[in-house]
Coordinates of C-alpha atoms and ligand atoms in Angstrom, one line a residue:
X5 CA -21.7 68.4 105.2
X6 CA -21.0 65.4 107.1
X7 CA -19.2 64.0 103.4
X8 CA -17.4 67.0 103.1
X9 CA -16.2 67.2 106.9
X10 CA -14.8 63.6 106.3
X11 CA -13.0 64.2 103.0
X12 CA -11.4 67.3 105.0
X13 CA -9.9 65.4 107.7
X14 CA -8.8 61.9 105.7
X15 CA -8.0 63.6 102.1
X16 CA -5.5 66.4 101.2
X17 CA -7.6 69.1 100.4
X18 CA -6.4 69.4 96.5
X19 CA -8.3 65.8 96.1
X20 CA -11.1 67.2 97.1
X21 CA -12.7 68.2 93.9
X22 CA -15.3 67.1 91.0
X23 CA -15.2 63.4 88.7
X24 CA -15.1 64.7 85.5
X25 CA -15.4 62.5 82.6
X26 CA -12.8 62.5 80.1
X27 CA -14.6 65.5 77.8
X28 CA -14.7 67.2 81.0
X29 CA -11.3 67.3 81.7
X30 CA -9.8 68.3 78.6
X31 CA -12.2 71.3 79.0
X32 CA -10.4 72.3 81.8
X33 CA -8.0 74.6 80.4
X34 CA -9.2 77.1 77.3
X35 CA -7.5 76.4 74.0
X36 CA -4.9 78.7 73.1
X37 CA -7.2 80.9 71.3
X38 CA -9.6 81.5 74.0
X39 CA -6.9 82.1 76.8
X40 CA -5.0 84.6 74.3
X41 CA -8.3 86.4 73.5
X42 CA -9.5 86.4 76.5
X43 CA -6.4 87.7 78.3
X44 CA -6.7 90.4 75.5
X45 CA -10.4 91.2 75.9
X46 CA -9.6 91.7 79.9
X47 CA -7.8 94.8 79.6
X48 CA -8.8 95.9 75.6
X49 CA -9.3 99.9 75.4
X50 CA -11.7 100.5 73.5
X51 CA -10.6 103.6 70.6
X52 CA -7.4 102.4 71.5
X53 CA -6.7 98.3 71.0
X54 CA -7.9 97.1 68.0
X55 CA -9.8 93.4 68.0
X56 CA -9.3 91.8 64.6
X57 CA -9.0 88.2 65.7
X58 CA -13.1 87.8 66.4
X59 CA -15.4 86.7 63.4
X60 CA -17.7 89.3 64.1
X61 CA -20.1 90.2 61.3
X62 CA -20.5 93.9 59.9
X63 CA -22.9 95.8 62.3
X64 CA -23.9 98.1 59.4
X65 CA -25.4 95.7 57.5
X66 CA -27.8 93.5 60.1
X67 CA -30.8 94.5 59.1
X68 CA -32.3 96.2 63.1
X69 CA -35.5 97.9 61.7
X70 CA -36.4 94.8 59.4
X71 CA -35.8 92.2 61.9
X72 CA -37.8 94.4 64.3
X73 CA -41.3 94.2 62.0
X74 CA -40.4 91.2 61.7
X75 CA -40.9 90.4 65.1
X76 CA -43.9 92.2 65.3
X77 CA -45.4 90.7 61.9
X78 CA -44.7 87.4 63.4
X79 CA -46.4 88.2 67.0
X80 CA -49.8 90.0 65.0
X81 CA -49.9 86.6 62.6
X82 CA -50.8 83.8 64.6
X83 CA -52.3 82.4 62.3
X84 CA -49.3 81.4 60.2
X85 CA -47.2 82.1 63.3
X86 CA -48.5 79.8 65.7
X87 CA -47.3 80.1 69.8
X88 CA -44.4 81.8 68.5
X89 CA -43.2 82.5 71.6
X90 CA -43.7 78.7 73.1
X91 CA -41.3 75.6 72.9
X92 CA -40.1 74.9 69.3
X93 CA -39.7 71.3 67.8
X94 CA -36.6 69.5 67.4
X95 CA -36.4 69.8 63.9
X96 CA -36.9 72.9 63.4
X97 CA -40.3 75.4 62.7
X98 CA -42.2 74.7 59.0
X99 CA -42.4 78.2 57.9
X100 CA -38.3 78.5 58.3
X101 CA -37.8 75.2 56.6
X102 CA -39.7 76.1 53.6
X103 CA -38.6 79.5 53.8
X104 CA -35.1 78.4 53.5
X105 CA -36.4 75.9 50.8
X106 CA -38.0 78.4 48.7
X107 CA -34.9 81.1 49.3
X108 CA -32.8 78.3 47.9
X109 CA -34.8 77.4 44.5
X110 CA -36.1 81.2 44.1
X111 CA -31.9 82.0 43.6
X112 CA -31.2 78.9 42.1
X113 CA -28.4 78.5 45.2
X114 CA -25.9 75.4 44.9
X115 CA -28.3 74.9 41.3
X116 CA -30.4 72.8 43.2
X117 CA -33.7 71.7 41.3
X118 CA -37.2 71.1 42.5
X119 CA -36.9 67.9 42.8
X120 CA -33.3 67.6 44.3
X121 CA -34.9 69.6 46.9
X122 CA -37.6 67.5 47.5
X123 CA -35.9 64.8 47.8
X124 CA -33.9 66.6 50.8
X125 CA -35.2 67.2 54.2
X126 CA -33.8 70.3 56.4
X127 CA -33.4 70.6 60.0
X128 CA -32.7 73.5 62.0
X129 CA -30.0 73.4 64.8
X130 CA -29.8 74.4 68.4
X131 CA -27.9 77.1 68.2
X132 CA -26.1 77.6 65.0
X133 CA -24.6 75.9 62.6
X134 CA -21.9 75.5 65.4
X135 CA -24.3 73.7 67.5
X136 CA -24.8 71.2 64.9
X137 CA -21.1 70.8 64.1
X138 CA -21.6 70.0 67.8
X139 CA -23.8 67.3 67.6
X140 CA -22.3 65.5 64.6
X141 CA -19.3 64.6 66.9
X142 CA -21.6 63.5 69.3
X143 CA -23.2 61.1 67.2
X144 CA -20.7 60.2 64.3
X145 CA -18.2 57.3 65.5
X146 CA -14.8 58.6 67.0
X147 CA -12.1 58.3 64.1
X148 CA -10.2 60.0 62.1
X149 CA -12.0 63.8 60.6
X150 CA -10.4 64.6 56.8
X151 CA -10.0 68.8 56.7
X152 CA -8.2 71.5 55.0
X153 CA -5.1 72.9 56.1
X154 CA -4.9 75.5 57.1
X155 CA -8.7 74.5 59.0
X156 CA -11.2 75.7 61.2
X157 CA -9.2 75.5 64.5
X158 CA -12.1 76.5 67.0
X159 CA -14.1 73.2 65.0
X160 CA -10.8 70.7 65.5
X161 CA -9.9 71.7 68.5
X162 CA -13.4 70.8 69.9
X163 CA -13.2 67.7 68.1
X164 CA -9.7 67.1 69.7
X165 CA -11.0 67.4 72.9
X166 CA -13.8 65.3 71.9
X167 CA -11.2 62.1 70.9
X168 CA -10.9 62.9 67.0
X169 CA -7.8 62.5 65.2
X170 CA -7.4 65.6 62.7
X171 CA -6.3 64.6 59.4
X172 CA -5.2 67.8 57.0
X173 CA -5.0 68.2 53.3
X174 CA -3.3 71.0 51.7
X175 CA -5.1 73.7 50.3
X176 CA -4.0 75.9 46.8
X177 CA -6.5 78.7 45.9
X178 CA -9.2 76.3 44.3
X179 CA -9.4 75.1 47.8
X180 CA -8.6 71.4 49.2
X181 CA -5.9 69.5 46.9
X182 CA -8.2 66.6 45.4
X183 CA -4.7 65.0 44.4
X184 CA -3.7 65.1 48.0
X185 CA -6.8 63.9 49.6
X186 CA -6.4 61.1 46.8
X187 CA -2.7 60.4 48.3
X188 CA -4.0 60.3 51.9
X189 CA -7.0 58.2 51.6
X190 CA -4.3 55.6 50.3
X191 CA -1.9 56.2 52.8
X192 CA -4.4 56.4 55.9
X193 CA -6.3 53.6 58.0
X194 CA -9.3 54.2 55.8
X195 CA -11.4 51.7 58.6
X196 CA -10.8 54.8 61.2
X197 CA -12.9 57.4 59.0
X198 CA -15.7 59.2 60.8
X199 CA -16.1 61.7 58.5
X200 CA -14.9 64.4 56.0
X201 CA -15.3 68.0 57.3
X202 CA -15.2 70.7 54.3
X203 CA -15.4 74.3 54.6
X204 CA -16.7 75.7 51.0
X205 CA -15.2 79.1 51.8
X206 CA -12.6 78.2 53.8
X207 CA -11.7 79.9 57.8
X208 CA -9.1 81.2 57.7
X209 CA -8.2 81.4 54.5
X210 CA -11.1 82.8 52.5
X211 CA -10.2 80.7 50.0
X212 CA -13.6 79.4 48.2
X213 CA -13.8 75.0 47.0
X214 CA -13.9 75.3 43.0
X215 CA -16.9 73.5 41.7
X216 CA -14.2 70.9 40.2
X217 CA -12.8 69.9 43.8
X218 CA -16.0 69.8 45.4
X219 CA -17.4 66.8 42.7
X220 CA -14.0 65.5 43.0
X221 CA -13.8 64.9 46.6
X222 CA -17.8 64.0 46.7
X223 CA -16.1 61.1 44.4
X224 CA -13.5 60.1 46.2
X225 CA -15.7 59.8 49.6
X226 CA -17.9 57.6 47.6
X227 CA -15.3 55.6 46.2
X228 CA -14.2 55.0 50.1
X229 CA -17.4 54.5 51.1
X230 CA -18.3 51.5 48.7
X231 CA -15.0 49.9 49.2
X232 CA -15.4 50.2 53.0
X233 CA -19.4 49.2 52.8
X234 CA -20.5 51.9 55.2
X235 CA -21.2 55.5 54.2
X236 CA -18.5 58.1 55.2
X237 CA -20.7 61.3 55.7
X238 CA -19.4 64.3 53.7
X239 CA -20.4 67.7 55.5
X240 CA -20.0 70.8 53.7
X241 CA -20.1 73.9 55.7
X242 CA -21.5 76.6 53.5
X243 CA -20.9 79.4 56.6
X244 CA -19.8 82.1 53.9
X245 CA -20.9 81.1 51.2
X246 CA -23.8 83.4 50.8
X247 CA -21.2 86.3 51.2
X248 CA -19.0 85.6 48.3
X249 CA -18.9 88.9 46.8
X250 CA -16.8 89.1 44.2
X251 CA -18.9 88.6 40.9
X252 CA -16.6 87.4 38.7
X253 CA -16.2 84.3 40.7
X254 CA -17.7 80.8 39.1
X255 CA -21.3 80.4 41.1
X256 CA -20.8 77.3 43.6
X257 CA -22.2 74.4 43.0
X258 CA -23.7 72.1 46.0
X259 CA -21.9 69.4 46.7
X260 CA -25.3 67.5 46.8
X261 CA -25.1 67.6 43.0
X262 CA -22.4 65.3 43.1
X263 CA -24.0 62.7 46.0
X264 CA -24.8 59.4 43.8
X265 CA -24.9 57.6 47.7
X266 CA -26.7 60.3 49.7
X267 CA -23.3 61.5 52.0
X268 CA -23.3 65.1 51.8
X269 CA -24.7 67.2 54.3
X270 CA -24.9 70.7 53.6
X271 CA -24.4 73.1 56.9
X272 CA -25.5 76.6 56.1
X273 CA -26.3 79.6 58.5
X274 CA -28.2 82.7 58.7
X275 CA -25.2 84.4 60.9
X276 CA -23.5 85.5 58.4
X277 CA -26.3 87.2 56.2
X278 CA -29.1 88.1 58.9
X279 CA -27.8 88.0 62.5
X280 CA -25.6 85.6 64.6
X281 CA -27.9 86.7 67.3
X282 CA -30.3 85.0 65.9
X283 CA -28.6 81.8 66.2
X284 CA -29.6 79.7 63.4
X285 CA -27.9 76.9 61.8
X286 CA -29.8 74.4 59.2
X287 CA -28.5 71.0 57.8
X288 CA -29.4 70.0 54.3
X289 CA -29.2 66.3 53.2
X290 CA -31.1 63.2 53.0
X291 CA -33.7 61.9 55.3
X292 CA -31.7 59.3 56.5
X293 CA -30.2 57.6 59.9
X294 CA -27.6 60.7 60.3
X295 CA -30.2 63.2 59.9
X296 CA -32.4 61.4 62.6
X297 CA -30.1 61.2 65.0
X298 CA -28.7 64.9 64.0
X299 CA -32.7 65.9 64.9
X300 CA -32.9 63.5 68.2
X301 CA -29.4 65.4 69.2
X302 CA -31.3 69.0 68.9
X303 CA -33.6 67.5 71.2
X304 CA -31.7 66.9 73.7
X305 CA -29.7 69.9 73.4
X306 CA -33.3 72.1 74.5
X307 CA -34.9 72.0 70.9
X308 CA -34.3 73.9 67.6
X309 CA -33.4 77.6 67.9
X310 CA -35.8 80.1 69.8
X311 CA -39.1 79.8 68.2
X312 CA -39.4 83.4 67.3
X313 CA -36.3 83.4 65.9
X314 CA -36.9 80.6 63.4
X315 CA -40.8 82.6 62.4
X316 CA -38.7 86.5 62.5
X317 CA -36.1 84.3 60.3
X318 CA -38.5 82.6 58.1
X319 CA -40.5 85.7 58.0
X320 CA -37.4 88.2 56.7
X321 CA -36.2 85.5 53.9
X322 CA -40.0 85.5 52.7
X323 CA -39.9 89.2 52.5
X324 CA -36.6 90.9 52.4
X325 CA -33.6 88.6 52.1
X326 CA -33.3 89.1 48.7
X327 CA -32.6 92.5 48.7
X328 CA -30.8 92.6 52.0
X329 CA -28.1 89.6 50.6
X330 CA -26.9 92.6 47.7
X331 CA -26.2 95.1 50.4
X332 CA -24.3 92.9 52.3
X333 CA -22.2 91.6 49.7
X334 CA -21.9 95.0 48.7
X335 CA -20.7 96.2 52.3
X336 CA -18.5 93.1 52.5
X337 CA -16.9 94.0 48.8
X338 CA -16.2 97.5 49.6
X339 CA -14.5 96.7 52.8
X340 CA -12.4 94.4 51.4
X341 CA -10.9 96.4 48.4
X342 CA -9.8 98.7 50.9
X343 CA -8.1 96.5 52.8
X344 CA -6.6 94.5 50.1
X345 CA -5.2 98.1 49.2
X346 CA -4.2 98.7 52.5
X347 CA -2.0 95.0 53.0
X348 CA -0.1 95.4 49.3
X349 CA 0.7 99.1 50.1
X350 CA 1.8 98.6 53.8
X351 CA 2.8 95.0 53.9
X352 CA 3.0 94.1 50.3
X353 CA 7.2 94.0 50.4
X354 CA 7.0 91.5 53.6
X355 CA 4.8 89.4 52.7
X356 CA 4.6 85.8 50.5
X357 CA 1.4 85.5 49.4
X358 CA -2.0 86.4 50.9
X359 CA -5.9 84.8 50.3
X360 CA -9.0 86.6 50.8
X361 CA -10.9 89.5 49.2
X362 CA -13.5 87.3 47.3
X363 CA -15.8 86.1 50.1
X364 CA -16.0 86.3 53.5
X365 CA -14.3 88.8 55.8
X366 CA -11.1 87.7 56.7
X367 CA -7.6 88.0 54.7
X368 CA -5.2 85.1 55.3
X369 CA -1.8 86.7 54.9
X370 CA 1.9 84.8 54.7
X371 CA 5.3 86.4 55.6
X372 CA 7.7 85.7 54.0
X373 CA 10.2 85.6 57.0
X374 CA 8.6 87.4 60.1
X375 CA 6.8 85.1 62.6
X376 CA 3.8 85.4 64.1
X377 CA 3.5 83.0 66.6
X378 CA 2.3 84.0 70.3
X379 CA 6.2 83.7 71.3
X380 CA 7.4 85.9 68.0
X381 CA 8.6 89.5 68.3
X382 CA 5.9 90.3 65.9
X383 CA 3.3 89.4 68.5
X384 CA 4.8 90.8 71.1
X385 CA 5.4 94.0 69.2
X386 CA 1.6 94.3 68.9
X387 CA 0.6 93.1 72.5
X388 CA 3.8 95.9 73.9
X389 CA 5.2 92.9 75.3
X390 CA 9.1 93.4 74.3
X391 CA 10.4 94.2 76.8
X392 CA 11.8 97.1 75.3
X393 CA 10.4 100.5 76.7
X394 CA 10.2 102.1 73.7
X395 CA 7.4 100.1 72.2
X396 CA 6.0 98.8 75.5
X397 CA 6.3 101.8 77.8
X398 CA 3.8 104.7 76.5
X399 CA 0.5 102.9 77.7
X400 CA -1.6 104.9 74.7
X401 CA 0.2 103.3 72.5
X402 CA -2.5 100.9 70.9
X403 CA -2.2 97.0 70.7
X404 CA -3.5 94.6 67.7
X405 CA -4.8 91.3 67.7
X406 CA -4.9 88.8 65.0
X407 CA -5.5 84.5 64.9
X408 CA -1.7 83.3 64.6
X409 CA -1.6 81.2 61.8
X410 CA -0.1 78.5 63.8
X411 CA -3.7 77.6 65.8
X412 CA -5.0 76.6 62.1
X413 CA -2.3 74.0 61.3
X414 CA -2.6 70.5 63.2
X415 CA -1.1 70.1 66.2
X416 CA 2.0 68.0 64.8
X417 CA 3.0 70.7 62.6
X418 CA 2.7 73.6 64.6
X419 CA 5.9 74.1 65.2
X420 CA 7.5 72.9 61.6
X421 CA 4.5 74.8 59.5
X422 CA 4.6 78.0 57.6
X423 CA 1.4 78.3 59.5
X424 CA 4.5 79.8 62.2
X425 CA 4.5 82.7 59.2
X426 CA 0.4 83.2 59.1
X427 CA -1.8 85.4 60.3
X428 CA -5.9 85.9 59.8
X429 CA -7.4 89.3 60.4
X430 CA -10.7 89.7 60.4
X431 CA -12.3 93.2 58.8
X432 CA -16.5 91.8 59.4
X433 CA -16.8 94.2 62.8
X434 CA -14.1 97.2 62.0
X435 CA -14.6 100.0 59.5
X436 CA -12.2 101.3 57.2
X437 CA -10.2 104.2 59.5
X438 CA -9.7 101.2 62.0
X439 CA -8.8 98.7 59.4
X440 CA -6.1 101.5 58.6
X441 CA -5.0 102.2 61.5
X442 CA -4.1 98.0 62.5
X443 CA -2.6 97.7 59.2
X444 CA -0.4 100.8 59.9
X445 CA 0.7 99.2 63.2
X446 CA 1.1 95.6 61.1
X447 CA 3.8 97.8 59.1
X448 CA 4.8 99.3 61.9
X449 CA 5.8 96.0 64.0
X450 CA 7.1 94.7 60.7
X451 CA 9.5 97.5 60.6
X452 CA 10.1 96.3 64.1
X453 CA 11.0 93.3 63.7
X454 CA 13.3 93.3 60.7
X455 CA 15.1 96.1 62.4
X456 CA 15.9 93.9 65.3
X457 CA 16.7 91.2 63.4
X458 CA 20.1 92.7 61.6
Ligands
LIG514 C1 -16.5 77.8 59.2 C2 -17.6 78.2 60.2 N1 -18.6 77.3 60.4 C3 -19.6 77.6 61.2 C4 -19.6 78.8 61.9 C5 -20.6 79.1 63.0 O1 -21.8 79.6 62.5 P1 -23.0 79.9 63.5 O2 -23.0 81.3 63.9 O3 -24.2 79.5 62.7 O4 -22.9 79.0 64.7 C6 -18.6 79.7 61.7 C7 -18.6 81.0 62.5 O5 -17.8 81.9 62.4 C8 -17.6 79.4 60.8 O6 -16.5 80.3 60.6

């Protein structure tokens, strides 16, 4: 009191306030995504607005009633299940890591062998595979981070505030341009690498790494590596991976095939084929100093994820996952031929090009002229922020949300990008009527804005 009484009288009251660090302070303001979803989410009707900027995952297909025997399977099995319900470890519970292991060499995933495998140790993360993107900022070197464009902006924009410089390299449909990356690793202060940060099926886009680009940029890290004498770590982040659904696609390869010097680190998830709620993230690679530290991190951090999520988890890929991964693909697959119908009937005449429809859920879609920026009529078409009456003033009338493609280009192109003409919607949480209905509106403020324009 007697501190507080003292900064009162001597110290304009605005000064009186909390030492951040650094970190701290550029956590101060929400990035752009979070302050425009969350101004959304304040006042979102619900049968009315229509939410497809979040990644939710398809309600439909999270497996409630198997997850719930599960749970009690787990809690009646102590035996293999031990204090389930106590403090986990920091790497992670046994009977997920083999479970995950022999999920893995049962489908022949990545084609990793027995004894690749065994030669590979697995830890489980905190809370996701997000949690361990966490902690390999916090305990790789602060440098320069080598990503696709357009990239996972919720992923840079942490590392951002976290003092990372965000290098980009073009994408085409086979994923990040090896040619590119080639040209940039000549180009850049190669002494400034912390790491490369690859996303197999790429957010936004959808677009899924060819088996070709993957070995070629597993090469071109080690070629880096060697001629700098310290390994670059290579982390693949196999997020959707396990929900690429179209069949006729080449089966991925894991990019640990390609590791002659033990880089690669292979992030998966179970989010995106069990449950997000079950918050589990595992990291594949090497037993080395990285995956030490990446273990000492989740320690800190309060342990691996909940103990009885890891033995429910561990439990359901034993028993069920099999099954369960066909009906999501299947759910995924179904969703997404609609849509795709859906965008080249109703948008097909504005549009450049579009990705997605293969894996994942979202669709990555480029106009050909309209922007879609936070400040473009487009936007402000779909939030009824015109000004003009007609499309603002009826308060039924519904508003959309999408992830401008300008948050997924780096910072110093924002503005100059085509990512100014992009857009990701996701269709994981909405069903079909609803994914009708935005892309209606989509048309609808298309119309709009070509209208206004002449
Ligand atoms: C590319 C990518 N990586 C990681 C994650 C996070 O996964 P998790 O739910 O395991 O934290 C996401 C989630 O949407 C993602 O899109």
């Amino acid at each position: 009191m007697k501190c507080r009484a003292f900064a009162r009288h001597f110290f304009c009251l605005d000064m009186y306030t909390f030492l951040l660090s650094n970190f701290g302070d550029k956590s101060l303001t929400p990035s752009p995504v979070n302050q425009m979803t969350a101004s959304f989410s304040k006042d979102f009707r619900q049968g009315v607005d229509i939410n497809l900027g979040v990644g939710y995952v398809n309600d439909e297909t999270i497996p409630h009633s198997q997850l719930a025997e599960c749970f009690q399977y787990v809690l009646a099995h102590t035996e293999t299940y031990k204090n389930a319900l106590n403090y986990g470890s920091a790497d992670g519970s046994e009977n997920l890591r083999n479970a995950i292991r022999n999920y893995y060499l049962r489908n022949a995933i990545g084609g990793i062998t027995n004894p690749l495998m065994d030669s590979k140790t697995i830890c489980i993360g905190a809370n996701g595979a997000t949690s361990l993107l966490d902690s390999l900022a916090e305990i790789l070197p602060q440098g320069i981070v080598i990503t696709a464009e357009p990239n996972y902006y919720i992923y840079t924009e942490t590392l951002q505030r976290k003092g990372f410089e965000i290098c980009t390299i073009p994408e085409d449909s086979h994923g990040m341009r090896s040619d590119l990356l080639q040209k940039t690793l000549e180009q850049i202060d190669t002494e400034k690498l912390s790491f490369f940060y690859i996303v197999t099926v790429n957010n936004p886009s959808s677009i899924i790494l060819s088996n070709d680009r993957r070995k070629e940029i597993v090469e071109l890290a080690t070629k880096v590596s060697r001629k700098l004498g310290r390994k670059i770590p290579v982390i693949f982040d196999k997020a959707y991976e396990d929900i690429i659904f179209d069949t006729t696609i080449e089966k991925p390869l894991s990019g640990l095939l390609f590791d002659k010097d033990g880089l690669v680190v292979e992030l998966g998830t179970l989010s995106k084929i069990i449950a997000p709620a079950l918050r589990i993230g595992y990291a594949i690679a090497d037993n080395s100093d990285l995956m030490q530290a990446l273990i000492q991190k989740t320690s800190d951090i309060g342990f691996s994820a909940p103990l009885i999520n890891e033995e429910m988890a561990a439990r359901f890929i034993d028993c069920h996952i099999d099954d369960h991964a066909l009906k999501v693909r299947a759910g995924y697959r179904e969703k997404a031929n609609a849509l795709q119908q859906l965008i080249q009937t109703h948008l097909g005449t504005y549009l450049e090009r579009y990705s997605g429809g293969q894996a994942g859920f979202y669709f990555y879609l480029t106009f050909k002229q309209i922007e879609t920026h936070p400040g473009s009529l487009f936007f402000a078409y779909l939030s009824r922020k015109t000004g003009d009456p007609v499309v603002d003033g009826n308060p039924m009338n519904p508003r959309l949300i999408y992830v401008p493609g300008c948050f997924c280009v780096s910072q110093n192109d924002r503005m100059k990008s085509e990512g100014q003409r992009q857009l990701r919607i996701s269709y994981g949480f909405e069903d079909i009527p609803e994914l009708e209905r935005a892309i209606l509106l989509m048309r609808d403020a298309a119309e709009y804005v070509s209208k206004t324009a002449l």
